[in-house]
Coordinates of C-alpha atoms in Angstrom, one line a residue:
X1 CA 40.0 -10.5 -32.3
X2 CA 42.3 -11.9 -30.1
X3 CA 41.6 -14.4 -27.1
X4 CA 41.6 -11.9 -23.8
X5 CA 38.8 -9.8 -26.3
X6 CA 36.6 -12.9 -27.2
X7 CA 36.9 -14.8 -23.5
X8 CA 36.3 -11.0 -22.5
X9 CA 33.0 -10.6 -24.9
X10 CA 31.8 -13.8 -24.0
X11 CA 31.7 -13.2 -20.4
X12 CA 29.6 -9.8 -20.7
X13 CA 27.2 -11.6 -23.1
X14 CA 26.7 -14.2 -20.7
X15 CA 26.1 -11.8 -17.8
X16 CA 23.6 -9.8 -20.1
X17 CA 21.5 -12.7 -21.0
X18 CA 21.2 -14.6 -17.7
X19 CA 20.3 -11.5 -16.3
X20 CA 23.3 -11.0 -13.8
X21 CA 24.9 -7.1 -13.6
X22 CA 28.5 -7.3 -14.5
X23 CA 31.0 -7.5 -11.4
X24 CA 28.0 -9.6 -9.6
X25 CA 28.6 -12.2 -7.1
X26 CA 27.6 -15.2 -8.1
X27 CA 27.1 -18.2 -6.2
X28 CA 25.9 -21.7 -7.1
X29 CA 23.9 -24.1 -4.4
X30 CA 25.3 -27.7 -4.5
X31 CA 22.3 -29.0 -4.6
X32 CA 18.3 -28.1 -4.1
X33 CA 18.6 -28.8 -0.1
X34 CA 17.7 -26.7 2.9
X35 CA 21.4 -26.4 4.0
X36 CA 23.1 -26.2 0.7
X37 CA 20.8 -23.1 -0.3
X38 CA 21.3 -21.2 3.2
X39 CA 25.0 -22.2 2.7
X40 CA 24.9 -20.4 -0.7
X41 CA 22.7 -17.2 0.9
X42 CA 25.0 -17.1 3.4
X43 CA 27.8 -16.3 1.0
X44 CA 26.3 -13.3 -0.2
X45 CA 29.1 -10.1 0.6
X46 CA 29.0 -8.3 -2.6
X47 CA 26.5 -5.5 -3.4
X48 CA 25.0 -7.5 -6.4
X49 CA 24.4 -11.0 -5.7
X50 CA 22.7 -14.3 -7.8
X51 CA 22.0 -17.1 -6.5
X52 CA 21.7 -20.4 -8.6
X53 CA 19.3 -23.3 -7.1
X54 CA 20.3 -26.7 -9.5
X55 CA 17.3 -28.6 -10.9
X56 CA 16.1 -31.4 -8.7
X57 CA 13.6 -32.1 -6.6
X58 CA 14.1 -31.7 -2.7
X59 CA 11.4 -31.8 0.5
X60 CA 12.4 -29.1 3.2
X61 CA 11.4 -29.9 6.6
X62 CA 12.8 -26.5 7.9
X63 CA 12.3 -23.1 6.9
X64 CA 15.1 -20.8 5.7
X65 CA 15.4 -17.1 7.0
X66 CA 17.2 -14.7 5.2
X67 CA 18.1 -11.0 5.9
X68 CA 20.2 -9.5 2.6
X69 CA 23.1 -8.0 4.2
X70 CA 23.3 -4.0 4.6
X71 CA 26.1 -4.0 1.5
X72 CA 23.8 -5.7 -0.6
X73 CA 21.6 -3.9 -2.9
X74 CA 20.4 -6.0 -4.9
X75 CA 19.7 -10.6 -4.8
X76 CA 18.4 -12.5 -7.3
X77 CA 18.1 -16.0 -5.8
X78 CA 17.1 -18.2 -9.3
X79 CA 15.8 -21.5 -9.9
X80 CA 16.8 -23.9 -12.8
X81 CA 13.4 -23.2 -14.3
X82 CA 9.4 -23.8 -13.6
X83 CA 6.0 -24.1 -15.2
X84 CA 5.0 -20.6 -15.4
X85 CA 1.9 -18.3 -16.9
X86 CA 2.3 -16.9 -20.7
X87 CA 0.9 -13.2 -21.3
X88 CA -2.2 -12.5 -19.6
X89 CA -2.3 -15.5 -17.8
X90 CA -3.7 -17.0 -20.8
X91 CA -2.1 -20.8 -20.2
X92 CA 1.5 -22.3 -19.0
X93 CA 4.8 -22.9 -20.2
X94 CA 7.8 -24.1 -19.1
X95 CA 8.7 -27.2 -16.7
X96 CA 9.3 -28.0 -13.3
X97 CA 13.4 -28.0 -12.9
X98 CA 13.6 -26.9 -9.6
X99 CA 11.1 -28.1 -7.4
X100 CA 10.7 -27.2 -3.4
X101 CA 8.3 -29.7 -1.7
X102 CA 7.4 -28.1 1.3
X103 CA 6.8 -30.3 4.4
X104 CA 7.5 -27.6 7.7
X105 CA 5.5 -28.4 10.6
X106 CA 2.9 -25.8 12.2
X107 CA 2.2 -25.0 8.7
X108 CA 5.3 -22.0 8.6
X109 CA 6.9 -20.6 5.6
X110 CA 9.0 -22.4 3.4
X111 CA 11.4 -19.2 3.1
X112 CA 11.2 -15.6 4.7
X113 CA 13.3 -12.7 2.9
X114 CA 13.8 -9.9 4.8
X115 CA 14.6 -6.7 2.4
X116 CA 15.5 -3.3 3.6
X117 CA 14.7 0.3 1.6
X118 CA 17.1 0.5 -1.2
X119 CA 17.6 -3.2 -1.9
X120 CA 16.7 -5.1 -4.7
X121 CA 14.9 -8.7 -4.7
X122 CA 13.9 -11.1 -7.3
X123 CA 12.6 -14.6 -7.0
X124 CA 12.2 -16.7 -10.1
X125 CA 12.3 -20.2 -11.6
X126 CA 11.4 -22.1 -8.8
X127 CA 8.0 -24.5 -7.8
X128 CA 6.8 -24.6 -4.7
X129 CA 4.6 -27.2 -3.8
X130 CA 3.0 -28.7 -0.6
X131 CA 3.6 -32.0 0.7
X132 CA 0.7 -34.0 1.9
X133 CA -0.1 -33.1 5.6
X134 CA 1.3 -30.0 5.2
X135 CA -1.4 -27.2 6.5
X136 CA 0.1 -23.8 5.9
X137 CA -0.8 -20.4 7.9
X138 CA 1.2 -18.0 5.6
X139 CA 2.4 -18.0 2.2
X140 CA 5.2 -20.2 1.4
X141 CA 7.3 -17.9 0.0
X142 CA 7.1 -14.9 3.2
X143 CA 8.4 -11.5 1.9
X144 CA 9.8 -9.2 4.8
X145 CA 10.5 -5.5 4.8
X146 CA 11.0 -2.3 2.9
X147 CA 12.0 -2.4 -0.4
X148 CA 10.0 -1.0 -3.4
X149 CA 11.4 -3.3 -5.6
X150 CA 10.4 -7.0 -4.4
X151 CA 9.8 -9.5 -8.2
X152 CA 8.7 -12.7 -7.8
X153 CA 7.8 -14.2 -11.0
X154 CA 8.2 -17.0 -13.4
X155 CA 7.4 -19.7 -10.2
X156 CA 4.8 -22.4 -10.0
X157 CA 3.0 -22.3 -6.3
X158 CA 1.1 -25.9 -6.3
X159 CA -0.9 -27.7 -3.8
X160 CA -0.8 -31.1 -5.6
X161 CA -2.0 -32.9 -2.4
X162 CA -4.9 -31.1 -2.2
X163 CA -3.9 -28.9 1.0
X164 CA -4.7 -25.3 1.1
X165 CA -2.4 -23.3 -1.2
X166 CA -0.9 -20.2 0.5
X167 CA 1.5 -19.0 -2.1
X168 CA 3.3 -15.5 -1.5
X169 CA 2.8 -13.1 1.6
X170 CA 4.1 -9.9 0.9
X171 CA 4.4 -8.1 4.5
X172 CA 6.1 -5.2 5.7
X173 CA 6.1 -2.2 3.3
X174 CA 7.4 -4.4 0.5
X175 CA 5.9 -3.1 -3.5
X176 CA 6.7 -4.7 -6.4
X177 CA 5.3 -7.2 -8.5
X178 CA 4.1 -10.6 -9.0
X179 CA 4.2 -12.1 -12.8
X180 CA 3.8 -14.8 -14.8
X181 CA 3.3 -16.7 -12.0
X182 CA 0.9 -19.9 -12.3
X183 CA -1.0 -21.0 -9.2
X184 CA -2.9 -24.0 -8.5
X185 CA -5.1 -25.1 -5.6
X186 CA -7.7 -27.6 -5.5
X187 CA -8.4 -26.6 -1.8
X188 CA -11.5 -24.6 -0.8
X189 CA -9.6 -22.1 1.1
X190 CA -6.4 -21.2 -0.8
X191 CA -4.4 -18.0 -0.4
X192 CA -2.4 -17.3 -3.6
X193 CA -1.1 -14.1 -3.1
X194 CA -1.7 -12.3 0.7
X195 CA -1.2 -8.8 0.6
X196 CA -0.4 -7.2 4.2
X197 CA 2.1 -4.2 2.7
X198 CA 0.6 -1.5 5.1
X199 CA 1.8 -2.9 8.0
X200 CA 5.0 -0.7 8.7
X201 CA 3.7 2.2 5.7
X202 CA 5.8 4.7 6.1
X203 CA 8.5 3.3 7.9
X204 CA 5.6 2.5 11.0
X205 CA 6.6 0.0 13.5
X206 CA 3.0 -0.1 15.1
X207 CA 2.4 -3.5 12.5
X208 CA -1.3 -2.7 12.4
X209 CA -1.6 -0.1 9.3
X210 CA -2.1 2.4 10.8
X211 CA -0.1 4.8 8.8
X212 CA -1.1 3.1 5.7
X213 CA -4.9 4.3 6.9
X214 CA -3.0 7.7 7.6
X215 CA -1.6 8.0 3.4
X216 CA -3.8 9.1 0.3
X217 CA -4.8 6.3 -1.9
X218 CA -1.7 6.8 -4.3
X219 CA -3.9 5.0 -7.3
X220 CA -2.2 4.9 -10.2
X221 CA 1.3 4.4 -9.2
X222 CA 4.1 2.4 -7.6
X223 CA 2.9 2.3 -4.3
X224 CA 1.2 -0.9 -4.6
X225 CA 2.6 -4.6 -4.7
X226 CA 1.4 -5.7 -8.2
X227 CA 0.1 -9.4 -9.8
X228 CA 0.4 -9.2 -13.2
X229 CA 0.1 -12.1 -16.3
X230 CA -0.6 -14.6 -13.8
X231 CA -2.6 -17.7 -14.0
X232 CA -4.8 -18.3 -10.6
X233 CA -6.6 -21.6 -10.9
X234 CA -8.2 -23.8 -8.6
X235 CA -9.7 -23.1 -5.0
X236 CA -12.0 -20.1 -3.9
X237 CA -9.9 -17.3 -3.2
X238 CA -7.0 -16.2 -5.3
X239 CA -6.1 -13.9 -2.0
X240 CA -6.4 -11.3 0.7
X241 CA -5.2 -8.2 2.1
X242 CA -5.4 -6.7 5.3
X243 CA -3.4 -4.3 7.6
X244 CA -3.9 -1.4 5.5
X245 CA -2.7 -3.4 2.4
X246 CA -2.3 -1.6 -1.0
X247 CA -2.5 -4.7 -4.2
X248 CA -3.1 -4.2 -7.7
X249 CA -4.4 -7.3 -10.2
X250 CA -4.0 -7.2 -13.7
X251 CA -3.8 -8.6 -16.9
X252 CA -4.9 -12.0 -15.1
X253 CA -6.5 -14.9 -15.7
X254 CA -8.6 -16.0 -12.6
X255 CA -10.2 -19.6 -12.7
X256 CA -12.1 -20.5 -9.7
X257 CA -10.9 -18.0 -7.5
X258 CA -11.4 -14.7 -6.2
X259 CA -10.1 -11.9 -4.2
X260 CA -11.2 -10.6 -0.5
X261 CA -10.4 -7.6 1.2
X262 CA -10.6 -7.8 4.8
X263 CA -12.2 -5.4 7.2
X264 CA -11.1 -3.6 10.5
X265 CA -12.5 -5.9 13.0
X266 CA -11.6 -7.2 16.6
X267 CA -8.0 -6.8 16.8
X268 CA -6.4 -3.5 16.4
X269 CA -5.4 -4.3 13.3
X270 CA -6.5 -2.3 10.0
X271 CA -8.4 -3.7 7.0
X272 CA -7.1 -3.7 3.4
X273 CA -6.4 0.1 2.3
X274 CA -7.1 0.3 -1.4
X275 CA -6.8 -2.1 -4.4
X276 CA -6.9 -1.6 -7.9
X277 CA -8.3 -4.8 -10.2
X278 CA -8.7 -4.2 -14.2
X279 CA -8.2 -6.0 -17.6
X280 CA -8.3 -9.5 -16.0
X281 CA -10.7 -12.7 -17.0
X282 CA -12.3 -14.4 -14.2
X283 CA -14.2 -17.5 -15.1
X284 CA -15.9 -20.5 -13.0
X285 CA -16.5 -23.9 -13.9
X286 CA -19.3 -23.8 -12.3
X287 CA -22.1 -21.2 -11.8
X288 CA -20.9 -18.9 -8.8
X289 CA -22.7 -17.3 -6.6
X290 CA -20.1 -14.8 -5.2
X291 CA -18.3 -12.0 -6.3
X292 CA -15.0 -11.5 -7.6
X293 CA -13.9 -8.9 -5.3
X294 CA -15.1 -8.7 -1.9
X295 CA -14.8 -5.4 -0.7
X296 CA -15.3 -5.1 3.4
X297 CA -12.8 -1.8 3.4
X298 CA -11.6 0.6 1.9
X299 CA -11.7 2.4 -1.7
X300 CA -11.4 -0.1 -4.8
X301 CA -11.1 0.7 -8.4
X302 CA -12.6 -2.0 -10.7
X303 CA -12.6 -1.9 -14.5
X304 CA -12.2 -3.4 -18.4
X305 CA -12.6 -7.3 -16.3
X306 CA -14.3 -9.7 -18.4
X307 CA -16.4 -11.7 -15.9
X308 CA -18.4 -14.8 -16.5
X309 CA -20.0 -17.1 -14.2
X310 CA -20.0 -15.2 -10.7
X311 CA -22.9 -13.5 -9.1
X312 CA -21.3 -10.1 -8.9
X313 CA -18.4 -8.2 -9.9
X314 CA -18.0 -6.2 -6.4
X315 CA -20.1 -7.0 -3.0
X316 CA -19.7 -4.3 -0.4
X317 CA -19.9 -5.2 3.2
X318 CA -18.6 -4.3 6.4
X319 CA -18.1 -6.8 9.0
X320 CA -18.3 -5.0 11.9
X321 CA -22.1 -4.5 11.4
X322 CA -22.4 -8.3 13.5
X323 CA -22.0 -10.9 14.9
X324 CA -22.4 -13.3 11.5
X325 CA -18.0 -13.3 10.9
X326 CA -16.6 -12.1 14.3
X327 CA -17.7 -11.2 17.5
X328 CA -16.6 -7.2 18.5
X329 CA -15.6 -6.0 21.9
X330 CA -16.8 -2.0 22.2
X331 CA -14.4 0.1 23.2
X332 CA -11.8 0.7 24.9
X333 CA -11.4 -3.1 24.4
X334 CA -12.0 -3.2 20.9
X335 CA -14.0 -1.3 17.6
X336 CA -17.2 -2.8 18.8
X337 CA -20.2 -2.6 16.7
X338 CA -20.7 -0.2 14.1
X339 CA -24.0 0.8 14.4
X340 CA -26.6 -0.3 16.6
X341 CA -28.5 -3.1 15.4
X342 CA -26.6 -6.2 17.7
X343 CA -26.1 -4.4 21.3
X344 CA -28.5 -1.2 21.0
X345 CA -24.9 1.2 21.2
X346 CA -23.0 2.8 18.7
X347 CA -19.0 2.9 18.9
X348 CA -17.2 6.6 19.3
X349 CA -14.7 4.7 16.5
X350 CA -17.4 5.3 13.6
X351 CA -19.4 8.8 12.2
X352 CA -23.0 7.6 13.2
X353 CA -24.8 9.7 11.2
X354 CA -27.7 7.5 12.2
X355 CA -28.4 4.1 13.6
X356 CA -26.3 2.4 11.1
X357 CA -23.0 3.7 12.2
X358 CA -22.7 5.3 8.8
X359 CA -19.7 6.0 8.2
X360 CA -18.3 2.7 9.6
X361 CA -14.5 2.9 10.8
X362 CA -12.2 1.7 7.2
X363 CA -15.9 1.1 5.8
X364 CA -15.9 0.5 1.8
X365 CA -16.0 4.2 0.8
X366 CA -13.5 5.4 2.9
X367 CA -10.3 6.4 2.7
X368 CA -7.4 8.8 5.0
X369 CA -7.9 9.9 8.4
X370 CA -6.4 10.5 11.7
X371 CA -3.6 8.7 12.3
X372 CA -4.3 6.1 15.2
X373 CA -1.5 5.1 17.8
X374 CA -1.4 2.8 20.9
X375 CA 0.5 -0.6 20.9
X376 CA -2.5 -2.6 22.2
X377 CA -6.5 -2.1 23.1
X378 CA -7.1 -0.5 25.5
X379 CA -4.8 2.3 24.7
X380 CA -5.6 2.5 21.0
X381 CA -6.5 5.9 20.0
X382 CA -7.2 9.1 18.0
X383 CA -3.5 10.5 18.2
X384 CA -5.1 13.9 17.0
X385 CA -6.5 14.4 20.5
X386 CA -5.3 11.2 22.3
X387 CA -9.6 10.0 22.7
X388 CA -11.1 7.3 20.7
X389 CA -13.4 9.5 18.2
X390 CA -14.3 9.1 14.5
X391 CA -10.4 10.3 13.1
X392 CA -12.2 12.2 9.8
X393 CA -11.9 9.8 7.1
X394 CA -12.7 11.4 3.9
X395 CA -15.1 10.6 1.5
X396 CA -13.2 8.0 -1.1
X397 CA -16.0 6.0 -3.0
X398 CA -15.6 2.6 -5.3
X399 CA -15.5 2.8 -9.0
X400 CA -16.8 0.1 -11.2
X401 CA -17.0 0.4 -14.6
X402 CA -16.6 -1.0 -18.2
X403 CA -16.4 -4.4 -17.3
X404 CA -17.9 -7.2 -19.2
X405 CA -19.9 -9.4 -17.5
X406 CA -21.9 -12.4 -18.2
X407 CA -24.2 -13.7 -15.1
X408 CA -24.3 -17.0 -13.3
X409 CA -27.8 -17.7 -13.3
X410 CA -28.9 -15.8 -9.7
X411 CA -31.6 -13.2 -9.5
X412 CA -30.9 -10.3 -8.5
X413 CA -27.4 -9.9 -9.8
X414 CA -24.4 -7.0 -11.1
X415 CA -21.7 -5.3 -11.1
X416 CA -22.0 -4.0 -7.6
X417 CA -23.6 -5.8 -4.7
X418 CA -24.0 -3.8 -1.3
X419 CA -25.3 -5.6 1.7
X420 CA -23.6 -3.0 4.0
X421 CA -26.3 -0.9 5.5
X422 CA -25.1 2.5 5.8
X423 CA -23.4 2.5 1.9
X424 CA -25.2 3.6 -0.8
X425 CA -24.9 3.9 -4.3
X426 CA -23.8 7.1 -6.4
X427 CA -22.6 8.5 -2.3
X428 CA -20.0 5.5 -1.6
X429 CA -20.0 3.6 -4.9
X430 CA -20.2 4.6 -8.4
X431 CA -21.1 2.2 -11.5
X432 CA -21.7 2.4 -15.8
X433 CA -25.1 2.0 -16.5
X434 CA -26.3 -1.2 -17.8
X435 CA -30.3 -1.8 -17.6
X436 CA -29.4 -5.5 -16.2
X437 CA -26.8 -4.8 -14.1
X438 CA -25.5 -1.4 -13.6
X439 CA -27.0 1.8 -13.6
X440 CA -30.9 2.2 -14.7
X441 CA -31.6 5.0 -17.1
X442 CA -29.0 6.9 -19.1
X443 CA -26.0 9.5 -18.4
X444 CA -27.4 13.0 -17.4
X445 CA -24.7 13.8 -15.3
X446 CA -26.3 13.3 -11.9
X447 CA -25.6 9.4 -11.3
X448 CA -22.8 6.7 -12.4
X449 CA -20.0 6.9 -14.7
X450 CA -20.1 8.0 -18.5
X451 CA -17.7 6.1 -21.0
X452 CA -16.9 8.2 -24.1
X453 CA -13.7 9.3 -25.9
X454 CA -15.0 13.1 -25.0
X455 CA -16.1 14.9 -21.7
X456 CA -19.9 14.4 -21.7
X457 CA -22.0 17.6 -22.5
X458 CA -24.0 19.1 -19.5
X459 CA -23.6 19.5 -15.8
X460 CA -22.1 17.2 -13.4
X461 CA -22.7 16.6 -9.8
X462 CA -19.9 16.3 -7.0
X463 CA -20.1 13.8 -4.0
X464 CA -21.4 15.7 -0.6
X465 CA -19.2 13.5 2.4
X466 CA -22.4 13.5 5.1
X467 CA -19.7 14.0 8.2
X468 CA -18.4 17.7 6.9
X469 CA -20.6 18.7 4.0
X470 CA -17.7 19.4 1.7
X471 CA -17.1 18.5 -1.5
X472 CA -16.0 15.0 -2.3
X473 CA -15.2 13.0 -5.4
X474 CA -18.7 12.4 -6.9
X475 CA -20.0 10.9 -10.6
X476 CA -17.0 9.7 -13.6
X477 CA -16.5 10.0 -17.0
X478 CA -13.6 7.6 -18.5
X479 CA -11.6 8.8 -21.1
X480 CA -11.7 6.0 -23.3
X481 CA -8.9 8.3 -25.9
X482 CA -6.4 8.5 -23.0
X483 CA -7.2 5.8 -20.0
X484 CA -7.8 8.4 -17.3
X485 CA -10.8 8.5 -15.1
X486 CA -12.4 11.7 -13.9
X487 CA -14.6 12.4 -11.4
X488 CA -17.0 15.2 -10.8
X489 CA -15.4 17.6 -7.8
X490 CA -16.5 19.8 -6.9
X491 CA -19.6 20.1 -9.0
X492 CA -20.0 20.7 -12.2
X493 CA -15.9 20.3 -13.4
X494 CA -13.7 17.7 -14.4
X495 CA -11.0 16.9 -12.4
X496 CA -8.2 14.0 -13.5
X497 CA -8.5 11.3 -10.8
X498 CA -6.7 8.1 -11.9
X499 CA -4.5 7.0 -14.6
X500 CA -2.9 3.2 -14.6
X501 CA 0.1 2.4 -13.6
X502 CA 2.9 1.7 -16.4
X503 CA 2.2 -1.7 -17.4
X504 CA 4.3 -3.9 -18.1
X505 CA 5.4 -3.2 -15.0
X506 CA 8.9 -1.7 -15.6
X507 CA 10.6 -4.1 -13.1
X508 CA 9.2 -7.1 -15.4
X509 CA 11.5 -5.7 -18.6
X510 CA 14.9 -6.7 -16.8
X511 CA 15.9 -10.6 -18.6
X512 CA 13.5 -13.6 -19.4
X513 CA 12.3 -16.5 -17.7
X514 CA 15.3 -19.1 -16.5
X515 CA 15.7 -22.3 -18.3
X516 CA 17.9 -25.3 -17.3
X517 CA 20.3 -23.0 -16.3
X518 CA 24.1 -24.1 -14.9
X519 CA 26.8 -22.1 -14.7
X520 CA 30.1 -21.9 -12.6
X521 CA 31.7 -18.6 -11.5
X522 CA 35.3 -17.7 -13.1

């Protein structure tokens, strides 16, 4: 083999194994600094670009903001190596080479990437932690636009002074996926991961979700942003979603922390869409008397968990029901009330089928409707006849099931709490039967969700959505041979309602984890 053929082999192994496409550009910051890494992302021009950060540790006191340029279709911007979570977020490995203390007053973003459809994006190797003082409102690492193919992994997000951790906001339309990333908060009030994907669904502009609310629930597949093999430890909330958000959690390890899904409240703004959390292990150190998902909107399927410690596995709730978390303005200034226990009137926003509202606007339960417009209250409406009316949200309940689950002491406790009061169980939430906790009685086809390797013998009974009468998706049966969950619609037959996503997820499988990585571009 003769020199050209070896210096030639040598290069294309390289590129294979530090996960850089042949006839990249690559391009190495001179040091960890602010200005040397926007120096670096501003020398981005080719279509495939890496981006090395050095090992050290540096303190930003101002934020980078980075578009990737139209002729760029794919950016890897790569630390020199961080403490990161092993398979199932089981423990750590790894070390802190790059390290980004964050010190940016008003508590703003350390970095915002802005990605466009098409475009490629993949953060990795890198800690983030928060400098003493430092109060942040969004997630350090802010993640902008519309690509479907957004990986942020191998990182360490740590609040070692004790502040609040807010780790990654993923806004825009942005999907993807979050893994083996390790968070740690001591902080009661830490965000991990904050999940606002629906705000421009569908290429929408409006920034409230509206045409997330407008979509199907797409469970099941890509259309999510994912956390995967991550370790969450420390604080009380792993995370949130709102405007018509769409998150999946999986294959995590969840210390100390759980997830909330915000409701449709005062602003125009939409709650969290749908969210899909299965085959994680949530512990506490302590005896917990929450839940591990609070679910104030939308649809949620929740399933194969192993929960210890907490007071629930799901509590159902809808916040526009009081005063008790914000105060509502009826319309045409606002949602109002649903229901009409705290002013004696009912909002034209929700079905009030009775004096509870039920069903409430985005309520737990519910899924697509009318698509809402209007830039601001008071011009927020129906756009199906331009007049604020109940926009025919169907019927979309929870599913909770096969979950293992050891209690924290409380009486009453399990799987599902509901403190809404319009919801109901087997109508908008469905659960396996467990004499303690789940479902009373055994499967006869009329209540909950049967787990068996083969449909279950007998009749079945659809859901009945109280607004139109129709048919809606009613009791389960998972397939425990093939992973698929069925529900009962219409009555009596089996129909194929949710699958999981491909996991690992496929954009995971591109190169491993950086370590102590330097390199200089021939």
């Amino acid at each position: 083999m003769n020199k050209f053929v070896k210096s030639l082999t040598l290069a294309i192994l390289l590129c294979v194994f530090s996960g850089i496409p042949l006839g990249a550009q690559t391009i190495n910051a001179a040091s960890c600094n602010t200005s040397d890494v926007q120096t670096a992302l501003n020398s981005v021009t080719q279509s495939s670009a890496t981006v090395n950060i050095p090992a050290g540790r540096c303190t930003w006191t101002s934020a980078i903001a980075f578009t990737i340029p139209a002729g760029t279709t794919g950016l890897i911007i790569q630390g020199s190596g961080a403490q990161y979570a092993t398979t199932g977020g089981a423990g750590t490995t790894g070390t802190d080479e790059t390290i980004i203390t964050v010190d940016i007053s008003g508590g703003n973003p350390v970095i915002v990437l802005t990605t466009a459809s098409g475009q490629s994006l993949r953060v990795t190797g890198i800690e983030f932690t928060e400098a003493s003082g430092y109060n942040p409102a969004h997630g350090m690492v802010q993640l902008q636009g519309n690509s479907d193919a957004v990986r942020v992994d191998h990182c360490h997000f740590d609040a070692e002074q004790g502040e609040p951790l807010q780790g990654i906001e993923v806004d825009g339309a942005v999907l993807g996926v979050a893994d083996h990333d390790y968070f740690y908060s001591t902080a009661s009030d830490a965000n991990d991961i904050r999940v606002y994907n629906g705000a421009s669904w569908n290429g929408s502009s409006d920034g409230y979700g509206f045409e997330s609310w407008a979509d199907a629930d797409h469970f099941g597949s890509s259309e999510f942003f994912f956390a995967e093999d991550d370790l969450f430890s420390g604080g009380s909330y792993m995370g949130d979603c709102d405007l018509g958000g769409r998150y999946v959690i999986r294959h995590s390890t969840l210390t100390n922390a759980v997830m909330a899904n915000h409701g449709t409240n005062t602003s125009p703004s939409r709650g969290c869409r749908a969210a899909e959390f299965y085959d994680n292990t949530v512990t506490s150190t302590a005896a917990n008397g929450g839940s591990v998902e609070s679910d104030n909107s939308g649809p949620m399927l929740v399933w194969g968990n192993t929960v210890s410690e907490t007071r629930y596995i799901v509590n159902i709730a809808d916040v526009r029901q009081n005063n008790a978390t914000y105060t509502e303005t009826a319309p045409p200034n606002g949602y109002g009330y649903c229901g009409t226990a705290q002013t004696g009137s009912s909002s034209a926003w929700d079905g009030n089928v009775n004096s509870t509202g039920y069903p409430c606007l985005d309520a737990p339960g519910r899924g697509a409707g009318d698509l809402l417009s209007g830039a601001a209250f008071p011009n927020v409406v129906d756009s199906v006849g331009s007049t604020i009316t109940w926009p025919h949200q169907v019927l979309d309940p929870t599913y909770v099931w096969d979950n293992s689950y050891t209690s924290a002491g409380y009486s009453p406790e399990g799987f599902v709490s509901n403190v809404a009061t319009g919801e109901s169980d087997n109508v908008d939430y469905y659960q396996d039967f467990n004499s303690n906790y789940g479902e009373t009685g055994s499967w006869n086809g009329t209540a909950g969700i049967n787990i068996s390797a083969s449909a279950p013998s007998g009749n079945c009974t659809a859901g009945t959505d109280s607004m139109t009468s129709s048919a809606a998706p009613g009791v389960g049966w998972w397939d425990t041979s093939n992973n698929t969950l069925y529900v009962c619609n219409p009555t009596n037959t089996w129909t194929a309602y949710y699958t999981p996503y491909t996991y690992p997820h496929p954009l995971t499988q591109a190169v491993d984890p950086p370590t102590d990585l330097s390199a200089t571009p021939h």
